[in-house]
Tab-separated table of C-alpha atoms in Angstrom:
chain	number	residue	atom	x	y	z
A	1	MET	CA	-7.039	-6.823	-15.891
A	2	PHE	CA	-9.620	-4.941	-17.674
A	3	TYR	CA	-11.936	-7.894	-18.205
A	4	HIS	CA	-11.600	-8.749	-14.465
A	5	TYR	CA	-12.646	-5.212	-13.650
A	6	MET	CA	-15.418	-5.186	-16.111
A	7	GLU	CA	-16.911	-8.471	-14.858
A	8	THR	CA	-16.507	-7.784	-11.067
A	9	GLY	CA	-16.076	-4.095	-10.513
A	10	LEU	CA	-13.161	-4.947	-8.419
A	11	PRO	CA	-9.505	-4.233	-8.923
A	12	PHE	CA	-7.230	-6.917	-10.388
A	13	VAL	CA	-4.686	-7.603	-7.586
A	14	VAL	CA	-1.292	-9.115	-7.929
A	15	MET	CA	0.677	-10.071	-4.837
A	16	LYS	CA	4.408	-10.229	-4.389
A	17	TYR	CA	6.488	-11.296	-1.492
A	18	ALA	CA	10.011	-12.777	-0.961
A	19	MET	CA	11.019	-15.528	1.348
A	20	SER	CA	14.109	-17.503	1.981
A	21	LEU	CA	14.294	-21.319	1.275
A	22	ASP	CA	13.396	-22.002	4.926
A	23	GLY	CA	10.135	-20.170	4.500
A	24	LYS	CA	11.104	-16.933	6.365
A	25	ILE	CA	10.805	-13.416	5.208
A	26	ALA	CA	13.345	-12.060	7.708
A	27	CYS	CA	15.911	-13.435	10.187
A	28	ALA	CA	15.135	-13.667	13.842
A	29	THR	CA	16.457	-10.101	14.345
A	30	GLY	CA	13.861	-8.748	11.940
A	31	ASP	CA	16.449	-7.951	9.288
A	32	SER	CA	15.202	-8.654	5.946
A	33	LYS	CA	17.826	-7.018	3.826
A	34	TRP	CA	17.425	-8.358	0.242
A	35	VAL	CA	16.081	-11.831	0.263
A	36	THR	CA	15.817	-11.468	-3.527
A	37	GLY	CA	18.488	-10.596	-6.072
A	38	GLU	CA	18.894	-7.613	-8.281
A	39	ILE	CA	17.063	-9.030	-11.158
A	40	ALA	CA	13.966	-9.688	-9.018
A	41	ARG	CA	14.115	-6.234	-7.563
A	42	ASN	CA	14.353	-4.660	-11.105
A	43	HIS	CA	11.389	-6.775	-12.159
A	44	VAL	CA	9.345	-5.367	-9.227
A	45	HIS	CA	9.895	-1.793	-10.430
A	46	GLN	CA	8.829	-2.942	-14.001
A	47	LEU	CA	5.587	-4.207	-12.328
A	48	ARG	CA	5.128	-1.010	-10.432
A	49	LYS	CA	4.860	0.997	-13.595
A	50	GLN	CA	2.261	-1.441	-14.939
A	51	TYR	CA	-0.067	-1.064	-11.960
A	52	MET	CA	-2.105	1.930	-10.746
A	53	GLY	CA	-1.729	1.182	-7.122
A	54	ILE	CA	0.740	-0.522	-4.558
A	55	MET	CA	-0.521	-1.760	-1.284
A	56	VAL	CA	1.157	-2.586	1.884
A	57	GLY	CA	0.389	-3.181	5.495
A	58	ILE	CA	1.384	-0.779	8.344
A	59	GLY	CA	3.921	-3.276	9.513
A	60	THR	CA	6.013	-2.641	6.402
A	61	VAL	CA	5.611	1.075	6.744
A	62	LEU	CA	6.786	0.963	10.419
A	63	ALA	CA	9.648	-1.413	9.846
A	64	ASP	CA	11.074	-0.003	6.386
A	65	ASP	CA	9.722	3.552	5.895
A	66	PRO	CA	9.291	2.644	2.250
A	67	MET	CA	8.679	5.284	-0.594
A	68	LEU	CA	6.774	2.858	-2.880
A	69	ASN	CA	7.473	4.816	-5.917
A	70	CYS	CA	8.480	3.664	-9.479
A	71	ARG	CA	12.137	3.784	-10.112
A	72	VAL	CA	12.095	3.005	-13.716
A	73	ALA	CA	12.396	5.442	-16.688
A	74	GLU	CA	9.035	6.302	-18.207
A	75	GLY	CA	7.240	4.912	-15.202
A	76	ALA	CA	4.517	6.720	-13.271
A	77	ASP	CA	4.190	6.430	-9.487
A	78	PRO	CA	1.435	4.247	-8.370
A	79	VAL	CA	-1.161	5.300	-5.832
A	80	ARG	CA	0.178	4.157	-2.474
A	81	ILE	CA	-2.263	2.293	-0.295
A	82	VAL	CA	-1.592	1.348	3.336
A	83	CYS	CA	-3.812	-1.027	5.378
A	84	ASP	CA	-3.517	0.540	8.860
A	85	SER	CA	-6.456	-0.455	11.031
A	86	HIS	CA	-5.599	2.032	13.896
A	87	LEU	CA	-3.995	4.846	11.998
A	88	ARG	CA	-0.568	4.305	13.402
A	89	ILE	CA	1.200	5.569	10.171
A	90	PRO	CA	3.918	8.117	11.382
A	91	GLN	CA	3.397	11.746	10.312
A	92	GLU	CA	7.091	11.876	9.538
A	93	CYS	CA	7.304	8.787	7.273
A	94	GLN	CA	8.171	9.080	3.667
A	95	LEU	CA	4.685	8.112	2.451
A	96	VAL	CA	3.001	10.967	4.414
A	97	ARG	CA	5.660	13.527	3.662
A	98	THR	CA	5.329	13.008	-0.098
A	99	ALA	CA	1.542	12.497	-0.093
A	100	HIS	CA	1.004	15.805	-1.909
A	101	GLU	CA	3.313	14.596	-4.718
A	102	ILE	CA	2.260	11.008	-4.978
A	103	PRO	CA	-1.339	10.011	-4.145
A	104	THR	CA	-1.478	8.039	-0.851
A	105	ILE	CA	-4.471	6.282	0.725
A	106	VAL	CA	-4.648	4.894	4.207
A	107	ALA	CA	-7.340	2.371	5.014
A	108	CYS	CA	-8.540	2.059	8.547
A	109	THR	CA	-11.526	0.673	10.459
A	110	GLU	CA	-14.668	2.811	11.005
A	111	ASN	CA	-14.237	2.571	14.698
A	112	THR	CA	-10.829	4.228	14.427
A	113	PHE	CA	-12.044	6.789	11.907
A	114	GLU	CA	-14.936	7.764	14.150
A	115	SER	CA	-13.040	7.758	17.446
A	116	PRO	CA	-12.954	11.285	18.989
A	117	GLY	CA	-9.304	10.694	19.908
A	118	GLN	CA	-8.327	10.262	16.257
A	119	GLN	CA	-9.835	13.502	14.801
A	120	ASP	CA	-6.639	15.525	15.170
A	121	ARG	CA	-4.648	12.763	13.631
A	122	ILE	CA	-6.980	12.329	10.781
A	123	ARG	CA	-6.988	16.229	10.153
A	124	SER	CA	-3.252	16.273	10.140
A	125	LEU	CA	-2.860	13.332	7.739
A	126	ARG	CA	-5.532	14.890	5.386
A	127	ASP	CA	-3.639	18.222	5.573
A	128	ALA	CA	-0.522	16.210	4.514
A	129	GLY	CA	-2.463	15.029	1.355
A	130	VAL	CA	-3.392	11.551	2.613
A	131	GLN	CA	-6.781	10.141	1.665
A	132	ILE	CA	-8.388	8.036	4.434
A	133	ILE	CA	-10.833	5.290	3.641
A	134	PRO	CA	-12.680	3.824	6.667
A	135	THR	CA	-13.824	0.229	6.322
A	136	SER	CA	-16.339	-1.867	8.338
A	137	GLY	CA	-13.815	-4.404	9.582
A	138	ALA	CA	-14.358	-5.183	13.260
A	139	HIS	CA	-10.732	-6.332	13.838
A	140	GLY	CA	-9.031	-4.863	10.911
A	141	VAL	CA	-9.297	-3.259	7.573
A	142	ASN	CA	-12.102	-5.056	5.672
A	143	LEU	CA	-10.251	-5.946	2.396
A	144	ARG	CA	-13.463	-6.719	0.524
A	145	ALA	CA	-14.817	-3.234	1.334
A	146	LEU	CA	-11.442	-1.618	0.494
A	147	MET	CA	-11.493	-3.500	-2.852
A	148	LYS	CA	-14.885	-2.134	-3.630
A	149	GLU	CA	-13.697	1.433	-2.921
A	150	LEU	CA	-10.543	0.906	-4.961
A	151	GLY	CA	-12.654	-0.556	-7.810
A	152	ALA	CA	-14.791	2.546	-7.757
A	153	LYS	CA	-11.631	4.574	-8.396
A	154	ARG	CA	-10.726	2.038	-11.213
A	155	LEU	CA	-7.388	1.050	-9.716
A	156	THR	CA	-5.465	-2.176	-10.308
A	157	VAL	CA	-3.454	-3.133	-7.175
A	158	TYR	CA	-0.108	-4.574	-6.677
A	159	CYS	CA	0.307	-5.955	-3.246
A	160	LEU	CA	3.658	-6.201	-1.450
A	161	ARG	CA	4.786	-8.292	1.493
A	162	ALA	CA	7.867	-7.654	3.358
A	163	GLU	CA	11.435	-6.718	1.950
A	164	GLU	CA	10.519	-4.154	-0.642
A	165	PRO	CA	11.068	-0.508	0.360
């Protein structure tokens, strides 16, 4: 991880997702209650204490209202990062409500960030302790630009897909 950062200036990123044998991450109803077993879930929390950041998309936030904290003894909570192009993150979700206790970053597009209609929302998210990073993506968060920003903050990132609240 250290050498990757030193050579590229970018975070070392690990991605985790769970899927069933038929290649699905949830059933047709959208229910995704534990595709993995208890051993895998415990391993995930061990990984959370190794990485400085944990990143999800807004779909995970809207579907699961995750906390994204470390639930292992002697573990530090990672910085929580949400890719949310249009700042749809609910003010009442766990991530926003606990942003003063656990650092939380929301990445959006520059168009969303600069939109006059979003300024009250940006202000309320910032008041809640959320840091907002605008990126230059035309149709979504520019992951390359976001990784450069996170690299400047010297974060290693653990990306989650589906299932893991």
